[in-house]
Amino acid sequence: MVSLRPGGVYTKAQLQKELETLASCGMFERRDYRRRIERSRPCLLPVTVQREVMQMLREQGRVTARLLQRIRDRVQKWYHDEGYACAQVVNFGNLNTREVVCEVVEGDITQLAIQFQDKLGNVCEGNTKLGVIRRELPKQL
């Protein structure tokens, strides 16, 4: 896989080519993927939703792009219904295995900026007191 030898003299182009070969070989992706899986939290989905996803897999028989979209939509719907307004499925893990791993970013809100906009989307002065917005916003999200 690596053609470089200790003590050899190489051009910048040869070194660049070796780096590209190493980066695209997949060895580092598998290691990174395994590390992420080991550090991940257990599945938050209730058993009923997990069964729905398993049923989708059984009915389809094989993993397709359309099936992954349906799984993504169902998982995101559950998260949104549970109040994770910003949650998104960002990855399906290694599809060469016999399991479908769904990686979800829950979308923690760390900062809030309040702006009033007119009907055209332009920033304008608002009449609602900021205290009312801060009180009601958690209920909305």
Coordinates of C-alpha atoms in Angstrom, one line a residue:
M1 CA 0.0 0.0 0.0
V2 CA 2.8 2.5 0.9
S3 CA 5.6 2.8 -1.6
L4 CA 7.8 5.1 0.5
R5 CA 10.9 3.6 2.1
P6 CA 13.0 4.9 5.0
G7 CA 15.9 7.1 3.8
G8 CA 14.4 7.5 0.3
V9 CA 14.3 10.9 -1.5
Y10 CA 10.9 11.9 -2.8
T11 CA 9.4 14.9 -4.6
K12 CA 6.6 16.9 -3.2
A13 CA 4.2 15.4 -5.8
Q14 CA 5.2 11.8 -4.8
L15 CA 4.6 12.6 -1.1
Q16 CA 1.2 14.2 -2.0
K17 CA 0.2 11.2 -3.9
E18 CA 1.1 8.9 -1.0
L19 CA -1.0 11.0 1.4
E20 CA -4.0 10.9 -1.0
T21 CA -3.6 7.1 -1.2
L22 CA -3.5 6.7 2.5
A23 CA -6.4 9.1 3.1
S24 CA -8.6 7.3 0.5
C25 CA -7.8 3.7 1.6
G26 CA -10.6 3.6 4.2
M27 CA -8.4 2.3 7.0
F28 CA -8.7 5.6 9.0
E29 CA -12.4 5.9 8.3
R30 CA -13.1 2.4 9.8
R31 CA -11.0 3.3 12.9
D32 CA -12.7 6.6 13.4
Y33 CA -16.1 5.0 12.8
R34 CA -15.4 2.3 15.4
R35 CA -14.3 4.9 17.9
R36 CA -17.5 7.0 17.4
I37 CA -19.7 3.9 17.8
E38 CA -17.9 2.9 21.0
R39 CA -18.4 6.4 22.5
S40 CA -22.0 6.8 21.4
R41 CA -24.9 6.7 23.8
P42 CA -27.4 3.8 23.8
C43 CA -30.4 4.2 21.5
L44 CA -33.0 6.6 22.8
L45 CA -35.7 5.4 20.5
P46 CA -38.5 3.6 22.2
V47 CA -39.0 -0.1 21.4
T48 CA -42.1 0.7 19.3
V49 CA -40.2 3.0 17.0
Q50 CA -37.3 0.5 16.8
R51 CA -39.8 -2.2 15.7
E52 CA -41.2 0.1 13.0
V53 CA -37.7 0.6 11.6
M54 CA -37.0 -3.1 11.7
Q55 CA -40.3 -3.8 10.0
M56 CA -39.3 -1.3 7.2
L57 CA -36.1 -3.2 6.8
R58 CA -37.8 -6.6 6.7
E59 CA -40.4 -5.5 4.1
Q60 CA -37.8 -3.9 1.8
G61 CA -35.4 -6.8 2.1
R62 CA -32.4 -4.7 1.2
V63 CA -31.1 -1.3 2.1
T64 CA -31.9 1.4 -0.6
A65 CA -31.6 5.1 -0.7
R66 CA -35.4 5.4 -0.4
L67 CA -35.5 3.1 2.6
L68 CA -32.8 5.2 4.3
Q69 CA -34.8 8.3 3.7
R70 CA -37.9 6.7 5.3
I71 CA -35.9 5.6 8.3
R72 CA -34.3 9.1 8.6
D73 CA -37.8 10.7 8.4
R74 CA -39.2 8.4 11.1
V75 CA -36.3 8.8 13.5
Q76 CA -36.3 12.6 13.0
K77 CA -40.1 12.7 13.6
W78 CA -39.7 10.9 16.9
Y79 CA -37.0 13.4 18.0
H80 CA -39.0 16.4 16.9
D81 CA -42.2 15.0 18.7
E82 CA -40.1 14.7 21.9
G83 CA -39.0 18.3 21.7
Y84 CA -35.6 18.0 20.0
A85 CA -36.5 20.7 17.4
C86 CA -33.0 20.8 15.9
A87 CA -32.3 17.1 15.8
Q88 CA -31.1 15.7 12.5
V89 CA -29.9 12.3 11.2
V90 CA -26.5 13.1 9.9
N91 CA -25.1 9.7 9.0
F92 CA -26.1 6.0 8.6
G93 CA -22.7 4.6 9.6
N94 CA -21.1 1.7 7.7
L95 CA -23.7 0.2 5.4
N96 CA -21.4 -2.7 4.6
T97 CA -22.3 -4.4 7.9
R98 CA -25.4 -6.3 8.8
E99 CA -26.7 -3.4 11.0
V100 CA -28.0 0.0 10.2
V101 CA -26.5 2.6 12.6
C102 CA -28.3 5.9 12.6
E103 CA -26.2 8.8 13.8
V104 CA -28.3 11.7 15.2
V105 CA -27.1 15.2 16.2
E106 CA -29.6 16.4 18.8
G107 CA -28.9 20.0 18.1
D108 CA -28.3 21.6 21.5
I109 CA -29.2 25.3 21.5
T110 CA -26.3 27.2 23.1
Q111 CA -27.2 30.8 22.1
L112 CA -30.3 32.7 21.4
A113 CA -30.6 36.0 19.4
I114 CA -34.0 37.6 19.2
Q115 CA -34.9 39.7 16.2
F116 CA -38.2 41.0 15.0
Q117 CA -39.0 40.9 11.3
D118 CA -41.6 42.4 9.1
K119 CA -43.6 40.5 6.5
L120 CA -40.8 40.8 4.0
G121 CA -38.2 39.4 6.4
N122 CA -36.5 42.8 7.2
V123 CA -35.3 43.4 10.7
C124 CA -37.6 45.9 12.5
E125 CA -38.7 47.1 15.9
G126 CA -41.0 44.8 17.8
N127 CA -43.8 45.4 20.3
T128 CA -43.5 42.1 22.3
K129 CA -41.5 42.4 25.5
L130 CA -38.3 40.3 25.5
G131 CA -39.3 38.7 28.9
V132 CA -42.5 37.3 27.3
I133 CA -40.5 35.8 24.4
R134 CA -37.9 34.2 26.8
R135 CA -40.7 32.8 28.9
E136 CA -42.7 31.4 26.0
L137 CA -39.9 30.2 23.8
P138 CA -39.1 27.0 25.7
K139 CA -42.7 25.9 25.5
Q140 CA -42.6 26.4 21.7
L141 CA -39.4 24.3 21.3

